[in-house]
Amino acid sequence: MAPSLMPQKAGDRVKTDRRDAVHLARLARSGDLPTVSVPKVDDEAMRALTRAREDAISDLKDAQLRLQAFLLRHEIRYVGRAHGGPAHLRWLSEGVCPPPAPQSVFPEDVRAVQEHTERLPRLAQELHEHVKAWRVSPVIDALQALRGVQFPVAVTLVADMGDLTRFDSPRERMKYRGLLPSEYSSGAPRRQGSSTKAGNPQARRVLVAGAGAYRYPAKGSRHLQLRLEKQPKVIQDISGKAQGRLGTRSRRLVARGKHANVVTVAMAREGSIVA
């Protein structure tokens, strides 16, 4: 059970084992005890690995921002096309700051960027190897048939959601991911606001990131076609139906003048029905 979600009377300052037992028995009889899912050992290991990858991405972005801010302070600008690529890293390794003091700071910032850049492929390789031996590997392959759901998104969804069969309805999956709209209604008027964001943040983040693909016209990319070729006809039909429905829904919301972020979150909420 979830102790933080158990109803508690205001002003109740007396706590004993007997009173707690009676309180739990009454809540269990009325069905007011929210249950929680305890993950298995291998599920928790995969969850730790996916979050280590997310931490590596966050650390890399922070290191890149620190290095970029350092170069801007000293009016050193890169004239290439893209930051973070091999050409940019070679340019950084050859760069030297003219002032004496920053000469020791600049190599440390460059080294931090290089270390985090090399860390990501290692974690991605470990993730692929562990998923092959995971019992829910077929579920991850099936989720990748959806547009915008690539391997990291599918693994993060399954690792953080756990057993998907424990949800009785799609609305419960939306609630767990924090994608349901907030509401403050009284009487006939219905007032809804932004998403509650009260669920699992990792699953919600990757699902919203993948839902951004439905802002564009429906078409099958080469990567999506390669993923679909490995799936049975039933999953391919579900993928095509979801792409058409979510694409149409996205265009209608945009035509109504909805903000792009609102449309993306709405697509993530609709995608919870399928994923």
Coordinates of C-alpha atoms in Angstrom, one line a residue, residues 12 130 148:
D12 CA -5.6 13.1 15.0
H130 CA 20.5 -6.3 -21.0
G148 CA 8.2 8.4 -32.4

